[in-house]
Amino acid sequence: MTFPDGLPDNCPLPAAVSCSGMIYMVSLNNPVHEQDCLSQAERGRAIDATGDNACIRHGLSVFPDFASCSHQQSLFPRLGKYIAIARLDPRHGKILQTPAKCNPLHMTWWPCKDVERNLLFSMAEV
């Protein structure tokens, strides 16, 4: 697997596994735009993060089910009003459960370099 340039050492995190199955993500746009699929690092945010957090900032926040994604959306409405779903497989990268205080089911997805992230997503049906 080839990942985007600029990832910190040991990133994706060593415990990350090959993608497999459905993920959910909060999106500002319908359909999902390329900008909706940028990591915090790609947006120039949290560049002072260290350790595992530095690596996590290079991945995308995703969730294993609609309910946990909807919970995140309710906590942080600025993230967007849409919930998108994608089916990932090993060619799409690596993923790891990275629990957050407010959302224990939070996951981080590190997409492979040439994955057109936004094209994988469609709007989730409630």
Tab-separated table of N, CA and C in Angstrom:
chain	number	residue	atom	x	y	z
A	1	MET	N	0.841	-1.182	0.000
A	1	MET	CA	0.000	0.000	0.000
A	1	MET	C	0.884	1.243	0.000
A	2	THR	N	0.469	2.201	-0.782
A	2	THR	CA	1.167	3.475	-0.824
A	2	THR	C	0.249	4.541	-0.242
A	3	PHE	N	0.768	5.285	0.729
A	3	PHE	CA	-0.008	6.331	1.381
A	3	PHE	C	0.500	7.695	0.929
A	4	PRO	N	-0.297	8.746	1.135
A	4	PRO	CA	0.120	10.089	0.716
A	4	PRO	C	1.454	10.491	1.350
A	5	ASP	N	2.183	11.341	0.649
A	5	ASP	CA	3.436	11.873	1.178
A	5	ASP	C	3.158	12.720	2.408
A	6	GLY	N	4.142	12.817	3.278
A	6	GLY	CA	4.044	13.716	4.414
A	6	GLY	C	3.493	13.099	5.681
A	7	LEU	N	3.165	11.802	5.674
A	7	LEU	CA	2.689	11.180	6.900
A	7	LEU	C	3.852	11.057	7.884
A	8	PRO	N	3.561	11.190	9.176
A	8	PRO	CA	4.614	11.018	10.176
A	8	PRO	C	5.151	9.580	10.162
A	9	ASP	N	6.273	9.378	10.810
A	9	ASP	CA	6.799	8.023	10.960
A	9	ASP	C	5.768	7.155	11.665
A	10	ASN	N	5.778	5.868	11.330
A	10	ASN	CA	4.845	4.901	11.926
A	10	ASN	C	3.387	5.296	11.714
A	11	CYS	N	3.089	5.797	10.545
A	11	CYS	CA	1.730	6.199	10.208
A	11	CYS	C	1.372	5.620	8.846
A	12	PRO	N	0.229	4.942	8.739
A	12	PRO	CA	-0.793	4.674	9.726
A	12	PRO	C	-0.220	3.978	10.970
A	13	LEU	N	-0.946	4.116	12.057
A	13	LEU	CA	-0.505	3.510	13.308
A	13	LEU	C	-0.351	2.000	13.129
A	14	PRO	N	0.632	1.404	13.786
A	14	PRO	CA	0.913	-0.019	13.602
A	14	PRO	C	-0.280	-0.943	13.861
A	15	ALA	N	-1.209	-0.568	14.726
A	15	ALA	CA	-2.372	-1.406	15.022
A	15	ALA	C	-3.459	-1.326	13.948
A	16	ALA	N	-3.333	-0.396	13.001
A	16	ALA	CA	-4.341	-0.242	11.947
A	16	ALA	C	-4.414	-1.510	11.089
A	17	VAL	N	-5.607	-1.799	10.623
A	17	VAL	CA	-5.839	-2.989	9.794
A	17	VAL	C	-6.332	-2.564	8.414
A	18	SER	N	-6.252	-3.465	7.475
A	18	SER	CA	-6.773	-3.189	6.133
A	18	SER	C	-8.263	-2.920	6.204
A	19	CYS	N	-8.710	-1.961	5.420
A	19	CYS	CA	-10.130	-1.601	5.394
A	19	CYS	C	-10.980	-2.777	4.944
A	20	SER	N	-12.154	-2.863	5.542
A	20	SER	CA	-13.106	-3.899	5.163
A	20	SER	C	-14.464	-3.532	5.738
A	21	GLY	N	-15.435	-3.274	4.887
A	21	GLY	CA	-16.787	-3.020	5.358
A	21	GLY	C	-17.242	-1.584	5.199
A	22	MET	N	-18.361	-1.290	5.833
A	22	MET	CA	-19.015	0.003	5.690
A	22	MET	C	-18.484	0.995	6.717
A	23	ILE	N	-18.371	2.256	6.288
A	23	ILE	CA	-18.044	3.356	7.190
A	23	ILE	C	-19.019	4.500	6.926
A	24	TYR	N	-19.162	5.354	7.915
A	24	TYR	CA	-20.022	6.529	7.821
A	24	TYR	C	-19.194	7.763	8.131
A	25	MET	N	-19.542	8.880	7.497
A	25	MET	CA	-18.810	10.121	7.677
A	25	MET	C	-19.777	11.302	7.580
A	26	VAL	N	-19.551	12.319	8.404
A	26	VAL	CA	-20.327	13.550	8.315
A	26	VAL	C	-19.780	14.363	7.144
A	27	SER	N	-20.668	14.943	6.350
A	27	SER	CA	-20.276	15.703	5.164
A	27	SER	C	-21.007	17.042	5.111
A	28	LEU	N	-20.293	18.047	4.642
A	28	LEU	CA	-20.923	19.356	4.418
A	28	LEU	C	-21.742	19.368	3.140
A	29	ASN	N	-21.409	18.500	2.204
A	29	ASN	CA	-22.003	18.573	0.870
A	29	ASN	C	-22.687	17.277	0.455
A	30	ASN	N	-23.687	17.430	-0.420
A	30	ASN	CA	-24.375	16.316	-1.054
A	30	ASN	C	-24.489	16.629	-2.542
A	31	PRO	N	-23.725	15.896	-3.372
A	31	PRO	CA	-22.849	14.774	-3.045
A	31	PRO	C	-21.565	15.227	-2.335
A	32	VAL	N	-20.849	14.248	-1.795
A	32	VAL	CA	-19.614	14.509	-1.064
A	32	VAL	C	-18.578	15.105	-2.011
A	33	HIS	N	-17.958	16.229	-1.613
A	33	HIS	CA	-16.909	16.891	-2.400
A	33	HIS	C	-15.535	16.416	-1.937
A	34	GLU	N	-14.535	16.661	-2.759
A	34	GLU	CA	-13.153	16.341	-2.384
A	34	GLU	C	-12.787	17.018	-1.064
A	35	GLN	N	-13.228	18.262	-0.870
A	35	GLN	CA	-12.889	19.011	0.344
A	35	GLN	C	-13.458	18.354	1.599
A	36	ASP	N	-14.567	17.626	1.459
A	36	ASP	CA	-15.163	16.933	2.599
A	36	ASP	C	-14.290	15.773	3.070
A	37	CYS	N	-13.394	15.331	2.226
A	37	CYS	CA	-12.579	14.143	2.485
A	37	CYS	C	-11.119	14.476	2.755
A	38	LEU	N	-10.863	15.680	3.244
A	38	LEU	CA	-9.499	16.059	3.599
A	38	LEU	C	-9.273	15.825	5.086
A	39	SER	N	-8.095	15.333	5.421
A	39	SER	CA	-7.745	15.146	6.827
A	39	SER	C	-7.482	16.502	7.477
A	40	GLN	N	-7.412	16.508	8.796
A	40	GLN	CA	-7.074	17.737	9.512
A	40	GLN	C	-5.709	18.250	9.053
A	41	ALA	N	-4.763	17.344	8.869
A	41	ALA	CA	-3.432	17.750	8.416
A	41	ALA	C	-3.493	18.365	7.019
A	42	GLU	N	-4.304	17.778	6.124
A	42	GLU	CA	-4.431	18.312	4.771
A	42	GLU	C	-5.116	19.680	4.770
A	43	ARG	N	-5.868	19.975	5.811
A	43	ARG	CA	-6.527	21.274	5.957
A	43	ARG	C	-5.625	22.277	6.675
A	44	GLY	N	-4.430	21.832	7.091
A	44	GLY	CA	-3.499	22.708	7.779
A	44	GLY	C	-3.832	22.911	9.238
A	45	ARG	N	-4.639	22.014	9.813
A	45	ARG	CA	-5.036	22.117	11.211
A	45	ARG	C	-4.282	21.091	12.050
A	46	ALA	N	-4.090	21.415	13.295
A	46	ALA	CA	-3.473	20.505	14.267
A	46	ALA	C	-2.076	20.079	13.844
A	47	ILE	N	-1.340	20.996	13.230
A	47	ILE	CA	-0.003	20.641	12.758
A	47	ILE	C	0.994	20.502	13.902
A	48	ASP	N	0.620	20.960	15.090
A	48	ASP	CA	1.516	20.830	16.236
A	48	ASP	C	1.255	19.559	17.040
A	49	ALA	N	0.380	18.684	16.567
A	49	ALA	CA	0.091	17.429	17.254
A	49	ALA	C	1.341	16.550	17.264
A	50	THR	N	1.472	15.761	18.321
A	50	THR	CA	2.630	14.881	18.448
A	50	THR	C	2.174	13.450	18.727
A	51	GLY	N	3.114	12.518	18.602
A	51	GLY	CA	2.835	11.114	18.896
A	51	GLY	C	1.735	10.548	18.015
A	52	ASP	N	0.917	9.682	18.604
A	52	ASP	CA	-0.175	9.058	17.852
A	52	ASP	C	-1.132	10.100	17.297
A	53	ASN	N	-1.339	11.190	18.038
A	53	ASN	CA	-2.260	12.238	17.561
A	53	ASN	C	-1.796	12.849	16.250
A	54	ALA	N	-0.494	12.951	16.043
A	54	ALA	CA	0.011	13.486	14.773
A	54	ALA	C	-0.420	12.585	13.628
A	55	CYS	N	-0.332	11.290	13.840
A	55	CYS	CA	-0.751	10.346	12.800
A	55	CYS	C	-2.261	10.396	12.601
A	56	ILE	N	-3.013	10.450	13.696
A	56	ILE	CA	-4.471	10.495	13.595
A	56	ILE	C	-4.921	11.719	12.802
A	57	ARG	N	-4.227	12.835	12.928
A	57	ARG	CA	-4.578	14.063	12.193
A	57	ARG	C	-4.385	13.892	10.677
A	58	HIS	N	-3.658	12.853	10.270
A	58	HIS	CA	-3.460	12.578	8.849
A	58	HIS	C	-4.494	11.596	8.284
A	59	GLY	N	-5.421	11.181	9.142
A	59	GLY	CA	-6.488	10.285	8.699
A	59	GLY	C	-7.827	11.004	8.729
A	60	LEU	N	-8.851	10.313	8.272
A	60	LEU	CA	-10.203	10.868	8.244
A	60	LEU	C	-11.034	10.279	9.374
A	61	SER	N	-11.854	11.121	9.989
A	61	SER	CA	-12.757	10.663	11.043
A	61	SER	C	-13.953	9.971	10.407
A	62	VAL	N	-14.127	8.712	10.759
A	62	VAL	CA	-15.242	7.926	10.253
A	62	VAL	C	-15.827	7.116	11.405
A	63	PHE	N	-16.955	6.459	11.130
A	63	PHE	CA	-17.680	5.748	12.172
A	63	PHE	C	-18.210	4.439	11.622
A	64	PRO	N	-18.389	3.437	12.502
A	64	PRO	CA	-18.800	2.116	12.035
A	64	PRO	C	-20.295	1.966	11.781
A	65	ASP	N	-21.078	2.944	12.249
A	65	ASP	CA	-22.524	2.826	12.050
A	65	ASP	C	-23.164	4.220	11.989
A	66	PHE	N	-24.397	4.238	11.516
A	66	PHE	CA	-25.114	5.495	11.346
A	66	PHE	C	-25.295	6.206	12.686
A	67	ALA	N	-25.640	5.454	13.738
A	67	ALA	CA	-25.940	6.063	15.042
A	67	ALA	C	-24.735	6.803	15.612
A	68	SER	N	-23.551	6.211	15.552
A	68	SER	CA	-22.375	6.886	16.112
A	68	SER	C	-21.987	8.094	15.264
A	69	CYS	N	-22.202	8.020	13.966
A	69	CYS	CA	-21.924	9.164	13.095
A	69	CYS	C	-22.929	10.287	13.358
A	70	SER	N	-24.180	9.926	13.524
A	70	SER	CA	-25.216	10.919	13.821
A	70	SER	C	-24.945	11.590	15.175
A	71	HIS	N	-24.449	10.814	16.137
A	71	HIS	CA	-24.083	11.373	17.440
A	71	HIS	C	-22.981	12.421	17.266
A	72	GLN	N	-21.965	12.110	16.473
A	72	GLN	CA	-20.882	13.062	16.200
A	72	GLN	C	-21.433	14.329	15.550
A	73	GLN	N	-22.320	14.147	14.616
A	73	GLN	CA	-22.948	15.272	13.920
A	73	GLN	C	-23.712	16.166	14.904
A	74	SER	N	-24.382	15.559	15.869
A	74	SER	CA	-25.133	16.355	16.850
A	74	SER	C	-24.196	17.100	17.804
A	75	LEU	N	-23.037	16.514	18.100
A	75	LEU	CA	-22.054	17.171	18.961
A	75	LEU	C	-21.368	18.337	18.262
A	76	PHE	N	-21.133	18.179	16.947
A	76	PHE	CA	-20.375	19.166	16.167
A	76	PHE	C	-21.138	19.501	14.885
A	77	PRO	N	-22.220	20.287	14.972
A	77	PRO	CA	-23.037	20.588	13.790
A	77	PRO	C	-22.263	21.247	12.653
A	78	ARG	N	-21.181	21.948	12.970
A	78	ARG	CA	-20.401	22.622	11.919
A	78	ARG	C	-19.761	21.624	10.950
A	79	LEU	N	-19.687	20.347	11.329
A	79	LEU	CA	-19.083	19.337	10.453
A	79	LEU	C	-19.923	19.097	9.202
A	80	GLY	N	-21.213	19.336	9.305
A	80	GLY	CA	-22.068	19.160	8.133
A	80	GLY	C	-23.422	18.594	8.489
A	81	LYS	N	-24.342	18.718	7.544
A	81	LYS	CA	-25.707	18.245	7.811
A	81	LYS	C	-26.023	16.916	7.135
A	82	TYR	N	-25.036	16.352	6.418
A	82	TYR	CA	-25.268	15.092	5.720
A	82	TYR	C	-24.442	13.974	6.344
A	83	ILE	N	-24.944	12.766	6.226
A	83	ILE	CA	-24.182	11.586	6.616
A	83	ILE	C	-24.022	10.729	5.371
A	84	ALA	N	-22.763	10.431	5.072
A	84	ALA	CA	-22.432	9.656	3.883
A	84	ALA	C	-21.916	8.282	4.301
A	85	ILE	N	-22.071	7.334	3.389
A	85	ILE	CA	-21.661	5.952	3.644
A	85	ILE	C	-20.763	5.478	2.501
A	86	ALA	N	-19.801	4.636	2.841
A	86	ALA	CA	-18.922	4.052	1.828
A	86	ALA	C	-18.601	2.618	2.229
A	87	ARG	N	-18.402	1.779	1.230
A	87	ARG	CA	-17.943	0.406	1.459
A	87	ARG	C	-16.459	0.376	1.100
A	88	LEU	N	-15.639	0.049	2.090
A	88	LEU	CA	-14.195	0.020	1.870
A	88	LEU	C	-13.688	-1.416	1.824
A	89	ASP	N	-12.602	-1.587	1.082
A	89	ASP	CA	-11.911	-2.872	1.052
A	89	ASP	C	-10.409	-2.598	1.162
A	90	PRO	N	-9.573	-3.616	1.245
A	90	PRO	CA	-8.151	-3.404	1.504
A	90	PRO	C	-7.439	-2.438	0.558
A	91	ARG	N	-7.887	-2.312	-0.670
A	91	ARG	CA	-7.200	-1.391	-1.595
A	91	ARG	C	-7.433	0.080	-1.238
A	92	HIS	N	-8.366	0.344	-0.313
A	92	HIS	CA	-8.682	1.720	0.079
A	92	HIS	C	-7.833	2.245	1.231
A	93	GLY	N	-7.045	1.386	1.886
A	93	GLY	CA	-6.167	1.861	2.940
A	93	GLY	C	-6.287	1.082	4.225
A	94	LYS	N	-6.019	1.784	5.326
A	94	LYS	CA	-6.031	1.172	6.658
A	94	LYS	C	-6.976	1.948	7.567
A	95	ILE	N	-7.455	1.264	8.602
A	95	ILE	CA	-8.428	1.855	9.513
A	95	ILE	C	-8.150	1.358	10.930
A	96	LEU	N	-8.514	2.178	11.909
A	96	LEU	CA	-8.294	1.824	13.302
A	96	LEU	C	-9.327	2.523	14.173
A	97	GLN	N	-9.860	1.804	15.157
A	97	GLN	CA	-10.738	2.451	16.123
A	97	GLN	C	-9.876	3.362	16.982
A	98	THR	N	-10.224	4.647	17.012
A	98	THR	CA	-9.485	5.665	17.767
A	98	THR	C	-10.495	6.428	18.622
A	99	PRO	N	-10.922	5.830	19.719
A	99	PRO	CA	-11.992	6.412	20.533
A	99	PRO	C	-11.708	7.853	20.948
A	100	ALA	N	-12.759	8.647	20.939
A	100	ALA	CA	-12.694	10.026	21.406
A	100	ALA	C	-13.539	10.125	22.677
A	101	LYS	N	-13.257	11.131	23.503
A	101	LYS	CA	-14.011	11.297	24.761
A	101	LYS	C	-15.515	11.306	24.521
A	102	CYS	N	-15.921	12.028	23.506
A	102	CYS	CA	-17.352	12.202	23.236
A	102	CYS	C	-17.930	11.100	22.353
A	103	ASN	N	-17.064	10.295	21.742
A	103	ASN	CA	-17.561	9.275	20.832
A	103	ASN	C	-16.620	8.068	20.833
A	104	PRO	N	-16.911	7.071	21.658
A	104	PRO	CA	-16.017	5.914	21.776
A	104	PRO	C	-15.919	5.059	20.516
A	105	LEU	N	-16.832	5.235	19.559
A	105	LEU	CA	-16.784	4.435	18.335
A	105	LEU	C	-16.039	5.134	17.189
A	106	HIS	N	-15.472	6.306	17.469
A	106	HIS	CA	-14.704	7.039	16.455
A	106	HIS	C	-13.609	6.147	15.876
A	107	MET	N	-13.429	6.254	14.560
A	107	MET	CA	-12.386	5.506	13.860
A	107	MET	C	-11.588	6.474	12.995
A	108	THR	N	-10.368	6.092	12.672
A	108	THR	CA	-9.549	6.872	11.752
A	108	THR	C	-9.245	6.000	10.539
A	109	TRP	N	-9.484	6.584	9.357
A	109	TRP	CA	-9.211	5.918	8.091
A	109	TRP	C	-8.066	6.654	7.415
A	110	TRP	N	-7.004	5.908	7.074
A	110	TRP	CA	-5.888	6.445	6.299
A	110	TRP	C	-6.015	5.911	4.884
A	111	PRO	N	-6.547	6.744	3.966
A	111	PRO	CA	-6.730	6.281	2.590
A	111	PRO	C	-5.393	6.134	1.859
A	112	CYS	N	-5.338	5.174	0.961
A	112	CYS	CA	-4.167	5.031	0.100
A	112	CYS	C	-4.045	6.258	-0.798
A	113	LYS	N	-2.883	6.446	-1.332
A	113	LYS	CA	-2.531	7.665	-2.068
A	113	LYS	C	-3.470	7.983	-3.232
A	114	ASP	N	-3.789	7.003	-4.059
A	114	ASP	CA	-4.538	7.291	-5.282
A	114	ASP	C	-6.046	7.064	-5.167
A	115	VAL	N	-6.546	6.894	-3.958
A	115	VAL	CA	-7.981	6.684	-3.765
A	115	VAL	C	-8.723	8.009	-3.948
A	116	GLU	N	-9.723	7.997	-4.815
A	116	GLU	CA	-10.581	9.174	-4.979
A	116	GLU	C	-11.676	9.070	-3.914
A	117	ARG	N	-11.341	9.585	-2.759
A	117	ARG	CA	-12.131	9.390	-1.551
A	117	ARG	C	-13.601	9.739	-1.732
A	118	ASN	N	-13.872	10.929	-2.243
A	118	ASN	CA	-15.264	11.395	-2.315
A	118	ASN	C	-16.121	10.516	-3.207
A	119	LEU	N	-15.532	9.862	-4.200
A	119	LEU	CA	-16.307	9.043	-5.112
A	119	LEU	C	-16.781	7.729	-4.466
A	120	LEU	N	-16.203	7.381	-3.340
A	120	LEU	CA	-16.609	6.168	-2.645
A	120	LEU	C	-17.915	6.341	-1.874
A	121	PHE	N	-18.270	7.599	-1.586
A	121	PHE	CA	-19.386	7.888	-0.701
A	121	PHE	C	-20.691	8.161	-1.438
A	122	SER	N	-21.769	7.719	-0.813
A	122	SER	CA	-23.119	8.107	-1.220
A	122	SER	C	-23.860	8.517	0.054
A	123	MET	N	-24.980	9.149	-0.094
A	123	MET	CA	-25.724	9.597	1.085
A	123	MET	C	-26.353	8.397	1.776
A	124	ALA	N	-26.249	8.369	3.086
A	124	ALA	CA	-26.828	7.290	3.884
A	124	ALA	C	-28.328	7.492	3.985
A	125	GLU	N	-29.042	6.389	3.933
A	125	GLU	CA	-30.489	6.428	4.115
A	125	GLU	C	-30.760	6.284	5.614
A	126	VAL	N	-31.666	7.081	6.125
A	126	VAL	CA	-31.985	7.024	7.554
A	126	VAL	C	-32.834	5.808	7.840
